[in-house]
Amino acid sequence: MSSEVFKDATRMSGGRASDEAIVTMEGVYKRFKDFEALKNINFQVGKQEVVVVIGPSGSGKSTLIRCINRLEEHDDGRIIVDGTELTTDVRNIQEIRKETGMVFQSFNLFPHLTVLANIALAPRQVRGMPKAEAEALARELLERVKIPEQADKFPAQLSGGQQQRVAIARSLAMKPKVMLFDEPTSALDPEMINEVLDAIKQLAQEGMTMVVVTHEMGFAKEVADRVVFMADGEIVEVGTPSEIFDNPKEERTQKFLAQIL
Amino acid sequence: MITWLRRNLFRTWWDSIMTVVFGYVGLWVIWTVIEFVFVTGRWEIIQVNLKLLLVGRFPDELMWLVGASLTALAFWVAAVAGGSKIDISNRQSLSQRLFDYIRRFGLIVALAALLIFLAADVAALLLALQILGGVVAGRLVGLARRNVGVLGAIPSIIWHPMLASPAVALVLVTLMESTLEEWGGFLINFYMAIISIVLCFPLGVLLALGRRSSFPIIRLVTTTYIELIRGAPLFVLLLLAGVALEFFIPPSIAPDAIFRGVTVFTLFTAAYLAEIVRGGLQSIPKGQTEAGKALGLNTTKITYLITMPQALRNVIPAQIGQFISLFKDTTLAGAALNILDVLNVGTAITKQQDFLGQGLIYEALAFVALLFWVGSYVMSRESQRLEKRLGVGVR
Amino acid sequence: MSSLPSAPAKVPIWRDVRVLRWLFQIAVLAVVGLIIYWIWGNYQTNIERSSVQTDLRFLDNPASFTIPGNDFDQSSPVRAAFVQGFLNTIQVALVGIFFATILGTLVGIARLSKNLVVRSIAAAYVEVIRNLPLLLLLTFMNLAVVLQTFPRIEDAWKPLDLFVISNRGLAIPWFEGSAGQLGLLVLAGIVLAIIVVKLERARADRVGRPSRGLLLGTLALTIVPVIGWITLGYTWTLPFVDGRGTSGGLRLDPSFFALIVALVVYTSSHIAEIVRGSILAVPRGQGEAADALALSNSQKMRIIILPQAFRVAMPALGNQYLNLIKNSSLGATISYFELTQIAQITVGNGSPAVPAFTLTLLVYLAISLFTSLFVNYFNRRLALVER
C-alpha cells in the first residue's frame, strides 16, 4: 500500500489522466436479453483518481463497475485494467480480479468465517501468503478501519457499519490497484453511514484509486475528483463535482439533481 | 389448577367431548401397551434369540471386531459433534446440562441397559463400557480441536476423513470378515446404512455441483441421473440388483448380496443427497460467490472454501433425515436380497421349533420396532435440535 | 489514448474461458460415456454368454400364474399380467393418497390443537409412526394383524353388521350397479357443485354478505349422486358370510387391506408434519391482520391461513404422494399383485430379468413424471390464484 501519499493539489481536475490510466473502457456495451444496460461507454480512471458515479436507479451504474472486474461480461468494446485487457483469457480475468478490490452494497462477508479469517482468506489462497503473515496483515487492516477488537467475532455478531468496514479491509488485503464501491452505504442504517464513508474518505486521502457508485451526494462533492452522471445506460455528463453539481449542462442531469437535492 | 384444566382441556363443550373421547382412547392404548410389555408378552423368544437378532450368527472369535467398529463409530460421532462450532453450549448449570443429556440420550442408554439386561452377560456390559469409552474419548478430541490451536488448524477436509477412517475401515472389515451365512441381525442394517451414507456423500456432493453447474452438458447428465433414480422405487432397484447386477459388470467381480445392497443404497441415496445439497447451495446468496470472485478466488476455491461449507452446514438436519430414512430402508434389502436382516430374523424366529404356532409375532416385531424407533427418534430429535441451533447461532 | 493497445492480444487457446468450458464438459461427457460403454459392453458379453432374451418378446408368453380376484387366467400373456399389475398399483396409489391426505391433514391440525389431550395423542402418533420402517409396519399388518389376529371366516367379526372382517379379507358395504353410472352421477354432482358455488359467489357479491359457497357446494356434491342413485333404482349391498367366503358388498383382499393401511398410516404421519409445518409457516402477522379486520376464527382459518399454508405445503405433499406410489412396490413382499410383484413372479417363471425390471422401472418413472406434472400444474395454478 502506498500509504501516506496524500492527494496533491496539482492533480488534474476534470481528470484526463492520460498516460496513467488504470481503468480504460472503450465502446463498451452490455445487454441483458433485449435490454441494453450499457451503451457505448467510454471512460477512463487515472492513477489515484477518485471517480464517483451517480445517476437514477437502473441507469447502469452498478453494471458499469461490475464489468470492470468481470462480475458481468461485456458484450462489446474493450476494458483494460492496469495494462491487462479483459478477454476470455482466464489468466487475464484472474489477474484483473487480483488488482481490483470490490465492496458490495450487501457486504457479502463470509458468515462461516471469523472476521480475521474473512480478511486473511484471499491473501492466503490467492497470493499464497503464509498464515501468520496474512493474519498480521488482517489485524493491521482492521486497525486501519478502526475495529481491531472485532477480529475473532463472526460477521453476524457485528453491526452493519462494522461489517462494511470489514468488507473494505477484506478488499484491501489483496493490495488492489483500484477499489470499486457498489453503493457501499445503501444497505446501512443512517447512523452507520458516516463511519463507512469516513473509512472510504481516508482511503481516498491515502491515494487509492477508486470508482464509487453512490447516492451520497455530499460525499461525492467532498471526495470526488470527477463525477460521472449516468442515465439509461449511457454516460451523460462527466466533470468535476462543482461542474456537475453547480453547473450541469445536460437536461437529464439537471432533472436528476433537481429531484434529489 | 382449575383454570389450567379449563384452558387446556375443557374450553368449550366440543373441547370437553374431544378430551373425554381421546383421553379414553389414549389411556386404553397406554394400558394395552403396558399390559403387553409387563404381563401378556412372552419375551423368552427375544431373550433366547437376542444374539441372532443383533448380529446373526456372527462367529464368536470375531466379536471383537464388532466391538471395535462400534467403538470407533461412537468415537467418530462424538468427536464430530464435540468439535463443531455449532455446539458451543450456553453457560448452563451442571444439573441443567445433565438433564439435557438425559433428555437427548436417555433413550439410547435405556435401550442399552435393556439389551444388557436381556443378554445377562458380562461381555455385553464390557462392550457397552467400551463404546462409552469411545464416546468420552471422541468428546475430548472434539473439545481439543475447538480449544487447541494446533488441532484447530487442521483443515476440515483432512480432519473429518481422519476421524471417520478408522470407523469406516473397521466397519468395512467387519462386513467383509464374515460370510453372508454368518451375517445378520440389526448390525447389518446399521452397517449397511453407515457404509452407504459415507460412500454416497462424495457422489451426492458432486452430483449437486453438477446440477448447479453453468455447463449445460454437465447439468443435463446429472439431472438425468438424479431424476431417473428419484423416479424409481428403491425396492425395485434392489430386486434388479439382486437378479441382474451380474449382467452389468464382469462376472469375475459379481458381488454378494450385502455388497449389492450397499451399491444400490449408495447410488440411490446419492441422488437424494444431491437434491438436499443443491437446496443448500441455492440458499447461499449470489453475493457470496461474487465476493469470492472479486477477491480473485477461482471457481474451485470459491466452492470449496465459501459456498460448499455453508451449504453443507445449512442442510445438516436434512442430511440426518436422509440418513434416518436410509437406516429404515435397509429393511428392504432383507426382503429384496434375502439378507438376514433384523426384520427377517424377527419373523424367522417365530417359526423356530420352540416357538412355532404360539403367536409370538407381536413380541418379535415389537422388539425390532423398538430398535429402529429408538435409533431414528434419537437421531431426529438431535437433528431438530441442530436445526434450532443453526437457526439462531453464528451464521 | 496512448495506454490502449491497438488490438486485443490473441488469447492462447488453452487459456480461453470459452474453450476451457467446453473442454471440461466434453471431458466429463467422455468419462460418463466410457462408464456407460463399459456397462453396455459387459451386458453384451454376459448376455451372449448366458444367451437370455434382451427384448420384450417375453410379454407374449403365457403368464402361467393367476391373479386372485380377477378373471385373468394362466394362458393369458405376461403383457396382460403387467397391465393388471399396473392397474392394481394405480388403485393402491389413488386410495392410499386419498386416505393419507385426509388422515394426515387431520392429525396435522390436531397437533396444533389447543386441547392438550388431542395435541399429545397426535404428537405421539406422528413420532411413533414416522420413526418406524414402512416395511415393519407392513409386515406387522400382514403377519400380526391380518394373519394372526383377524379371525377365521367362520367366526368373522361383524361390527354393526356392516362389515365382515376375517383373515380372508375385509368386506365393506358397497353400491350396487354399474361403476360407469356411478361415475357419471359423481361427475354431474361435481359440475352442479361448481355451478352452485359460482352462482352463490356472484349472488353474495351482489347482495354483499359472505358467501356460503362451500356449504352449498358440498351439499350439491353429495345430494346429486345420492338422489340419482336412488331414482335409478339402485341401492347398496351389505356383505355377509357365505360359506367359506363373503357375498355382497365389496370384498377387499387381505393383502390389499394390509398394504393400504400400512401406506396410509406411514404416509399420514409424514403429511401431518408437513401440514403442521405449513400452518406454522404462515407469518403470525397474517393471523393478526385477520384479527384486526375482525374476521371470525373460522373465516381467519379458511380465508387467510389455510390457503397460504396449502401453497407452502403443496410441493412437499407432492413428494409424499410420489413416495407413496413408489412405496406401493412393497406390496410385493406380502403378495399383493401390483406391478413389482408381477415383475418378480414373471422373472421367477423365466422371463428375462433385465428387460422385465427395466420395463417396471420405466412404468414407475412414467407414473412419477405424470404425478409431478400434475402437482406442478396445480402448484402453478395456486401460485397464480394467490397473486
Coordinates of N, CA, C and O in Angstrom, one line a residue, chain B residues 41-104:
Chain B
G41 N -47.0 -60.3 27.3 CA -45.9 -60.5 26.4 C -45.0 -61.7 26.9 O -44.7 -61.8 28.1
R42 N -44.6 -62.5 26.0 CA -43.7 -63.7 26.4 C -42.4 -63.4 25.7 O -42.1 -63.7 24.6
W43 N -41.5 -62.8 26.5 CA -40.3 -62.3 26.0 C -39.1 -63.3 25.9 O -38.0 -62.9 25.5
E44 N -39.4 -64.6 26.3 CA -38.3 -65.5 26.2 C -37.8 -65.6 24.8 O -36.6 -65.7 24.5
I45 N -38.7 -65.5 23.8 CA -38.3 -65.6 22.4 C -37.2 -64.6 22.0 O -36.3 -64.9 21.3
I46 N -37.3 -63.4 22.6 CA -36.3 -62.4 22.4 C -35.0 -62.7 23.1 O -33.9 -62.7 22.5
Q47 N -35.2 -63.1 24.4 CA -34.0 -63.4 25.2 C -33.2 -64.5 24.6 O -32.0 -64.4 24.5
V48 N -33.8 -65.6 24.1 CA -33.1 -66.7 23.6 C -32.4 -66.3 22.3 O -31.3 -66.8 22.0
N49 N -33.1 -65.5 21.5 CA -32.6 -65.2 20.2 C -31.9 -63.8 20.1 O -31.7 -63.3 19.0
L50 N -31.5 -63.3 21.2 CA -31.0 -61.9 21.3 C -29.8 -61.8 20.3 O -29.8 -60.8 19.5
K51 N -28.9 -62.7 20.4 CA -27.7 -62.5 19.6 C -28.0 -62.6 18.1 O -27.5 -61.9 17.3
L52 N -28.9 -63.6 17.8 CA -29.3 -63.7 16.4 C -30.0 -62.4 15.9 O -29.7 -62.0 14.7
L53 N -30.8 -61.8 16.7 CA -31.4 -60.6 16.3 C -30.4 -59.4 16.1 O -30.6 -58.6 15.3
L54 N -29.4 -59.4 16.9 CA -28.5 -58.3 16.9 C -27.4 -58.5 15.9 O -27.1 -57.6 15.1
V55 N -26.7 -59.6 15.9 CA -25.6 -59.8 15.0 C -25.7 -61.1 14.1 O -24.7 -61.4 13.4
G56 N -26.8 -61.8 14.1 CA -26.9 -63.0 13.4 C -26.0 -64.1 13.9 O -25.8 -64.2 15.1
R57 N -25.4 -64.9 13.0 CA -24.6 -66.0 13.5 C -23.1 -65.5 13.4 O -22.3 -66.3 13.0
F58 N -22.9 -64.4 13.8 CA -21.5 -63.8 13.7 C -20.6 -64.7 14.6 O -20.9 -64.9 15.8
P59 N -19.4 -65.1 14.1 CA -18.6 -66.1 14.8 C -18.0 -65.4 16.1 O -17.6 -64.2 16.1
D60 N -18.1 -66.1 17.2 CA -17.7 -65.5 18.5 C -16.2 -65.0 18.5 O -16.0 -64.0 19.1
E61 N -15.4 -65.7 17.8 CA -14.0 -65.3 17.8 C -13.7 -64.0 17.1 O -12.7 -63.4 17.2
L62 N -14.7 -63.6 16.3 CA -14.6 -62.3 15.6 C -15.4 -61.2 16.3 O -15.4 -60.1 15.8
M63 N -16.0 -61.5 17.4 CA -16.9 -60.5 18.0 C -16.1 -59.2 18.4 O -16.7 -58.1 18.5
W64 N -14.8 -59.3 18.6 CA -14.1 -58.2 19.0 C -14.1 -57.1 17.9 O -14.0 -55.9 18.1
L65 N -14.3 -57.6 16.6 CA -14.4 -56.7 15.5 C -15.6 -55.8 15.7 O -15.6 -54.6 15.4
V66 N -16.7 -56.5 16.0 CA -18.0 -55.7 16.2 C -17.8 -54.6 17.3 O -18.1 -53.5 17.1
G67 N -17.1 -55.1 18.4 CA -16.9 -54.1 19.5 C -16.0 -53.0 19.0 O -16.3 -51.8 19.3
A68 N -14.9 -53.3 18.3 CA -14.0 -52.3 17.9 C -14.7 -51.3 16.9 O -14.5 -50.1 17.0
S69 N -15.4 -51.9 16.0 CA -16.0 -51.0 15.0 C -17.1 -50.1 15.6 O -17.2 -48.9 15.3
L70 N -17.9 -50.6 16.5 CA -18.9 -49.8 17.2 C -18.2 -48.7 18.0 O -18.6 -47.5 18.0
T71 N -17.1 -49.0 18.7 CA -16.4 -48.0 19.5 C -15.8 -46.9 18.6 O -15.9 -45.8 18.9
A72 N -15.3 -47.4 17.5 CA -14.7 -46.4 16.5 C -15.8 -45.4 16.0 O -15.6 -44.2 15.9
L73 N -17.0 -46.0 15.8 CA -18.1 -45.2 15.3 C -18.5 -44.2 16.4 O -18.7 -43.0 16.1
A74 N -18.6 -44.7 17.6 CA -19.0 -43.8 18.7 C -18.0 -42.7 18.8 O -18.4 -41.5 19.0
F75 N -16.7 -43.0 18.7 CA -15.7 -42.0 18.8 C -15.8 -41.0 17.7 O -15.8 -39.8 18.0
W76 N -16.1 -41.4 16.5 CA -16.2 -40.5 15.4 C -17.3 -39.5 15.6 O -17.1 -38.3 15.5
V77 N -18.5 -40.1 15.9 CA -19.7 -39.2 16.0 C -19.5 -38.2 17.2 O -19.7 -37.0 17.0
A78 N -18.9 -38.7 18.3 CA -18.7 -37.8 19.4 C -17.7 -36.7 19.1 O -17.9 -35.6 19.5
A79 N -16.7 -37.1 18.4 CA -15.6 -36.1 18.0 C -16.2 -35.1 17.1 O -15.9 -33.9 17.3
V80 N -17.0 -35.5 16.1 CA -17.6 -34.5 15.2 C -18.5 -33.6 15.9 O -18.4 -32.3 15.8
A81 N -19.4 -34.2 16.8 CA -20.4 -33.3 17.5 C -19.6 -32.4 18.4 O -20.0 -31.2 18.5
G82 N -18.6 -32.9 19.1 CA -17.9 -32.1 20.1 C -17.0 -31.0 19.4 O -16.8 -30.0 20.0
G83 N -16.6 -31.3 18.2 CA -15.7 -30.3 17.5 C -16.4 -29.2 16.8 O -15.8 -28.3 16.3
S84 N -17.7 -29.4 16.6 CA -18.4 -28.4 15.7 C -18.6 -27.1 16.5 O -19.0 -27.2 17.6
K85 N -18.5 -26.0 15.8 CA -18.7 -24.7 16.5 C -20.1 -24.5 16.7 O -20.5 -23.6 17.5
I86 N -21.0 -25.2 16.1 CA -22.4 -25.1 16.3 C -22.8 -25.4 17.7 O -23.7 -24.9 18.3
D87 N -22.0 -26.3 18.3 CA -22.4 -26.9 19.5 C -21.9 -26.2 20.7 O -22.1 -26.6 21.9
I88 N -21.4 -25.0 20.5 CA -21.0 -24.2 21.7 C -22.2 -24.0 22.6 O -23.1 -23.3 22.3
S89 N -22.2 -24.6 23.8 CA -23.3 -24.6 24.6 C -23.3 -23.3 25.5 O -22.3 -22.8 25.8
N90 N -24.5 -22.8 25.7 CA -24.6 -21.6 26.6 C -24.1 -22.0 28.0 O -24.1 -23.2 28.3
R91 N -23.8 -21.0 28.7 CA -23.4 -21.3 30.1 C -24.6 -21.8 30.9 O -25.4 -21.1 31.4
Q92 N -24.6 -23.2 31.1 CA -25.7 -23.8 31.8 C -25.1 -24.4 33.1 O -24.0 -24.7 33.1
S93 N -26.0 -24.5 34.1 CA -25.5 -25.2 35.3 C -25.4 -26.6 35.0 O -25.9 -27.2 34.1
L94 N -24.6 -27.3 35.9 CA -24.3 -28.7 35.7 C -25.6 -29.5 35.6 O -25.8 -30.4 34.8
S95 N -26.5 -29.2 36.6 CA -27.8 -30.0 36.6 C -28.6 -29.8 35.3 O -29.1 -30.8 34.8
Q96 N -28.6 -28.6 34.8 CA -29.3 -28.3 33.6 C -28.7 -29.2 32.5 O -29.4 -29.7 31.6
R97 N -27.4 -29.2 32.4 CA -26.7 -29.9 31.3 C -26.9 -31.4 31.5 O -27.2 -32.1 30.5
L98 N -26.9 -31.9 32.7 CA -27.2 -33.3 32.9 C -28.6 -33.7 32.4 O -28.8 -34.6 31.7
F99 N -29.5 -32.8 32.8 CA -30.9 -33.0 32.4 C -31.0 -33.0 30.9 O -31.7 -33.9 30.3
D100 N -30.3 -32.1 30.3 CA -30.3 -32.0 28.8 C -29.7 -33.3 28.2 O -30.3 -33.8 27.2
Y101 N -28.7 -33.8 28.8 CA -28.1 -35.1 28.2 C -29.0 -36.2 28.4 O -29.2 -37.0 27.5
I102 N -29.7 -36.3 29.5 CA -30.7 -37.4 29.8 C -31.8 -37.3 28.7 O -32.2 -38.3 28.1
R103 N -32.3 -36.1 28.5 CA -33.3 -35.9 27.5 C -32.9 -36.3 26.1 O -33.6 -36.9 25.3
R104 N -31.6 -36.0 25.8 CA -31.1 -36.3 24.5 C -30.8 -37.8 24.3 O -31.1 -38.4 23.3

